[in-house]
Every structure is written in structure tokens, then in C-alpha cells.
């Protein structure tokens, strides 16, 4: 079998774009809605970060901003060009735009996967290294990881497209007056390497990090239940002791001299006077731990939703490319469109996930979209 598959049969353009008018209208509404949600939604995310200093100053939010920028490029590059391409049937933009479109599309899709992985890694560090988190995750470290992930994404997809034609003296693209797909992605060895580096390994890392986060949170919850039970028992026991302590008979048995000393110790701020003091301190510590547990649990659920939605959207593309690599069978053009748009749809969903799961993001959306509801300062007339 040839190293480069004959994919001319994949592109039956007459069949792909000669559907009934109602079908085309329906599909057009879907794809342009995805474009609108991706573009507007992620632009709003960037604006919110620019306006809110508290969001910018938090290291973890830099990874969210990184994902939003990748999603924004998906909307402006992939969805925009592909939607216009649909109406022409054949590729209308020429070789240079075709090459740039392919490079940006593959790079930002790969970067989205890496961005999700970085978000999961950050949450893993926050949960497992809570007290020393700031030691591991600094602003410089965050930007270093983000820039490294972009460099790796471009190296895996951009460089092969740029270097394939000069090195092999073969066209890197399909005839760009008909379609716009790179030959490089149909090289068996290259395709297998991409599947391993950009899907299998990141997926395994994502599963490990998220399971580790939930395991850590589960262990904390069991410890908190045990601590609360012990505190409740001690509180009940000490409430009886305090009642006995406060009874006049018991206080009289102590003697005037000792009673005076206790009063002086209490006024001086002694912590060992009342048996309930230690319980109150323990209860305060438990409440603090419970608040931390709830915060981590909510963030972990948010992350799992973000990861789950991404995997649902992106997995079909990699499965499809895997089938093409190992079977070499022809696939209908419609399936390419389905897996492409499923992958890009994730960039339209993420802004809604931010709004649903993050109160600050939700408030930022409201302040921008509901600007007319802002209260105007009232003028008062001096008498």
C-alpha cells in the first residue's frame, strides 16, 4: 500500500454540495451559529480578562485565557474559512491562504488539547500541593508552559506543512483549485506519531490528573467526616463539663484563693480556662477545611465538565484519522465535515461553560451584555 493514500475519491464535491435547499439552509444556520458563538463568546472572555485585574492576577486563569485565545482562532480561521468554502464547493482562496488555513487550523486544535491538559495540571498542583502551590506555579512558569505548548503545536503541524514541499519536491497540498488538505496528514508514519503525541498521551495524562484530583478530594472528605464526628463528641462532653464548672456548688468547692486566681487568668487572656475553648478552635479549623474542600470539589467538577466536553468533541476526529491511517479505506466527504465541525464546536461551547461555572466570568458577561442596565449617577440640585 502506498505511503500516501489516494484520497481523490474522498471529495465528491458535486454530491456534497447538491443537497436540497432546506438541508443547506439548516446546515448553514448550524455552522454560522457555531461561528458566531465561538467568535463573540471568546472575544467577550478576552475582554473580561482585560477589564478584571483580579482574574488576570490569578495564575490559574492564564491557562483559561490561553484556551480562549486558541478557541478564538478556531472561530476566526477554521469556522470562517470552512463556512465560506462550503458555498463555493471548490477551494476559492488560492495556495497561500490554503497553506495558512491548514497550519493555523491544525495548530490551534492541537493547542486546545494542550491547553486543557495545562488547566488539569494546574488544578492537580493546587489540590496536591495546596500550601506550596505558589512555589510551583508562578506567573513566569505559567507563561513558559503556555509558550512551550504553542511552540510544540506549531512544530508538530506548522513545520511539516512548511518543510514538506522543499524537502520532498512534492506538493504539500491537494490541488488547491479543488480542495485544501495537506498530503502530510496522510503519511502513515506521520499520522501515527501525531495520534500518539497529540491524542493518546494527552488523553492518558488528562485521565490521570483528573482521577488524582478526585481521589485527593475524596480522601479529604472522609477525613473531614471523621473530624466532625470527633468534634461533635467532644463538644457534647465538654458542654456537660462547662455546666458543672459553672454551678455555684462546684465553684464554691474550689476555694476563694483558687477562684481568684482563675478570674485573673481569664482576664489576662488565658486559653485554658474553659474546657470548650479547644473545641471551638477545632470547630473553626474544621469549618475552614470544609470550605476548602467545597471549593476544590466545585473546581474539580468544573474541570471534569470542561475535559469531558472537549473529549466528546475532539475524539471523533482522531478516531477518524486513525481509521484512515490503519485501514486506508475511502471515507465519504460528509464524514470529514462532521468530525471537523464537531471538533470546532468545542470552541463555541467553552465560553458558556466559563459563564455557568465561574461567578466572576458570569458577572463579566452581564456587565458587558447588559450595559444598558447599569445605574446612572443621579444629579442633585443644590438649594
Coordinates of N, CA and C in Angstrom, one line a residue, residues 38 41-46 59-75 107-120 142 145-147 149-150 306 346-352 354:
X38 N -18.6 31.1 18.8 CA -17.1 31.0 19.0 C -16.5 32.4 19.0
X41 N -18.3 34.8 21.8 CA -18.1 34.3 23.1 C -16.6 34.4 23.6
X42 N -15.7 34.1 22.7 CA -14.3 34.1 23.2 C -13.7 35.5 23.1
X43 N -14.3 36.4 22.3 CA -13.9 37.8 22.4 C -14.3 38.4 23.7
X44 N -15.5 38.0 24.2 CA -16.0 38.5 25.5 C -15.1 38.0 26.6
X45 N -14.7 36.7 26.5 CA -13.8 36.2 27.5 C -12.5 37.0 27.6
X46 N -11.9 37.3 26.4 CA -10.7 38.1 26.4 C -10.9 39.5 27.0
X59 N -2.9 33.1 38.7 CA -2.1 32.3 37.8 C -2.9 31.3 37.0
X60 N -3.8 30.6 37.7 CA -4.6 29.6 37.0 C -5.4 30.1 35.9
X61 N -5.9 31.4 36.0 CA -6.7 31.9 34.9 C -6.0 32.2 33.7
X62 N -4.6 32.2 33.7 CA -3.9 32.4 32.5 C -4.0 31.2 31.6
X63 N -4.2 30.0 32.1 CA -4.5 28.9 31.3 C -5.9 28.9 30.7
X64 N -6.8 29.5 31.4 CA -8.2 29.7 30.8 C -8.1 30.7 29.6
X65 N -7.3 31.8 29.8 CA -7.2 32.8 28.8 C -6.5 32.1 27.6
X66 N -5.5 31.3 27.8 CA -4.8 30.6 26.7 C -5.8 29.7 25.9
X67 N -6.7 29.0 26.6 CA -7.7 28.2 25.9 C -8.6 29.1 25.1
X68 N -9.0 30.2 25.7 CA -9.9 31.1 25.0 C -9.3 31.7 23.7
X69 N -8.0 32.0 23.8 CA -7.3 32.5 22.6 C -7.3 31.5 21.5
X70 N -7.0 30.2 21.9 CA -7.0 29.1 20.9 C -8.4 29.0 20.3
X71 N -9.4 29.0 21.1 CA -10.8 28.9 20.6 C -11.2 30.1 19.7
X72 N -10.6 31.3 20.0 CA -10.9 32.4 19.2 C -10.3 32.3 17.8
X73 N -9.1 31.7 17.7 CA -8.5 31.4 16.4 C -9.3 30.4 15.6
X74 N -9.8 29.4 16.3 CA -10.7 28.4 15.7 C -11.9 29.1 15.0
X75 N -12.5 30.0 15.7 CA -13.6 30.8 15.1 C -13.3 31.6 14.0
X107 N -2.8 23.6 14.1 CA -2.1 24.1 15.3 C -3.0 24.5 16.5
X108 N -4.1 25.2 16.2 CA -4.9 25.6 17.3 C -5.8 24.5 17.8
X109 N -6.1 23.5 17.0 CA -6.8 22.3 17.5 C -5.9 21.5 18.5
X110 N -4.6 21.4 18.1 CA -3.7 20.7 18.9 C -3.4 21.5 20.2
X111 N -3.4 22.9 20.1 CA -3.1 23.7 21.2 C -4.3 23.7 22.2
X112 N -5.5 23.5 21.7 CA -6.7 23.3 22.6 C -6.5 22.1 23.5
X113 N -6.0 21.0 22.9 CA -5.8 19.8 23.7 C -4.7 20.1 24.8
X114 N -3.6 20.7 24.4 CA -2.6 21.0 25.3 C -3.1 22.0 26.4
X115 N -3.9 23.0 26.0 CA -4.4 24.0 27.0 C -5.3 23.3 28.0
X116 N -6.1 22.3 27.6 CA -6.9 21.6 28.6 C -6.0 20.8 29.5
X117 N -4.9 20.2 29.0 CA -4.0 19.5 29.8 C -3.3 20.4 30.8
X118 N -2.9 21.6 30.4 CA -2.3 22.5 31.3 C -3.3 23.0 32.5
X119 N -4.5 23.2 32.1 CA -5.5 23.5 33.1 C -5.7 22.4 34.2
X120 N -5.7 21.1 33.7 CA -5.8 20.0 34.6 C -4.5 19.9 35.4
X142 N 3.8 29.9 34.3 CA 2.6 29.7 33.5 C 2.8 30.2 32.1
X145 N 5.1 27.6 30.2 CA 4.4 26.4 29.8 C 3.4 26.7 28.6
X146 N 2.8 27.9 28.6 CA 1.9 28.2 27.6 C 2.6 28.4 26.3
X147 N 3.7 29.2 26.3 CA 4.5 29.4 25.1 C 5.1 28.1 24.6
X149 N 3.8 25.2 24.9 CA 2.8 24.3 24.2 C 2.5 24.9 22.8
X150 N 2.5 26.2 22.7 CA 2.2 26.8 21.3 C 3.4 26.4 20.4
X306 N -15.4 20.5 31.6 CA -14.6 21.1 30.5 C -13.8 20.0 29.8
X346 N -16.4 22.7 20.0 CA -15.9 22.9 21.3 C -15.6 24.3 21.6
X347 N -15.0 25.1 20.7 CA -14.7 26.5 20.9 C -15.9 27.3 21.1
X348 N -17.1 26.9 20.6 CA -18.3 27.6 20.8 C -19.0 27.3 22.2
X349 N -18.6 26.1 22.7 CA -19.3 25.7 24.0 C -18.5 26.2 25.2
X350 N -17.2 26.3 25.1 CA -16.4 26.7 26.3 C -16.8 28.0 26.9
X351 N -17.1 29.1 26.1 CA -17.5 30.3 26.8 C -18.7 30.2 27.7
X352 N -19.6 29.3 27.3 CA -20.8 29.1 28.1 C -20.4 28.3 29.4
X354 N -17.6 28.6 31.0 CA -17.0 29.6 31.9 C -18.1 30.3 32.6

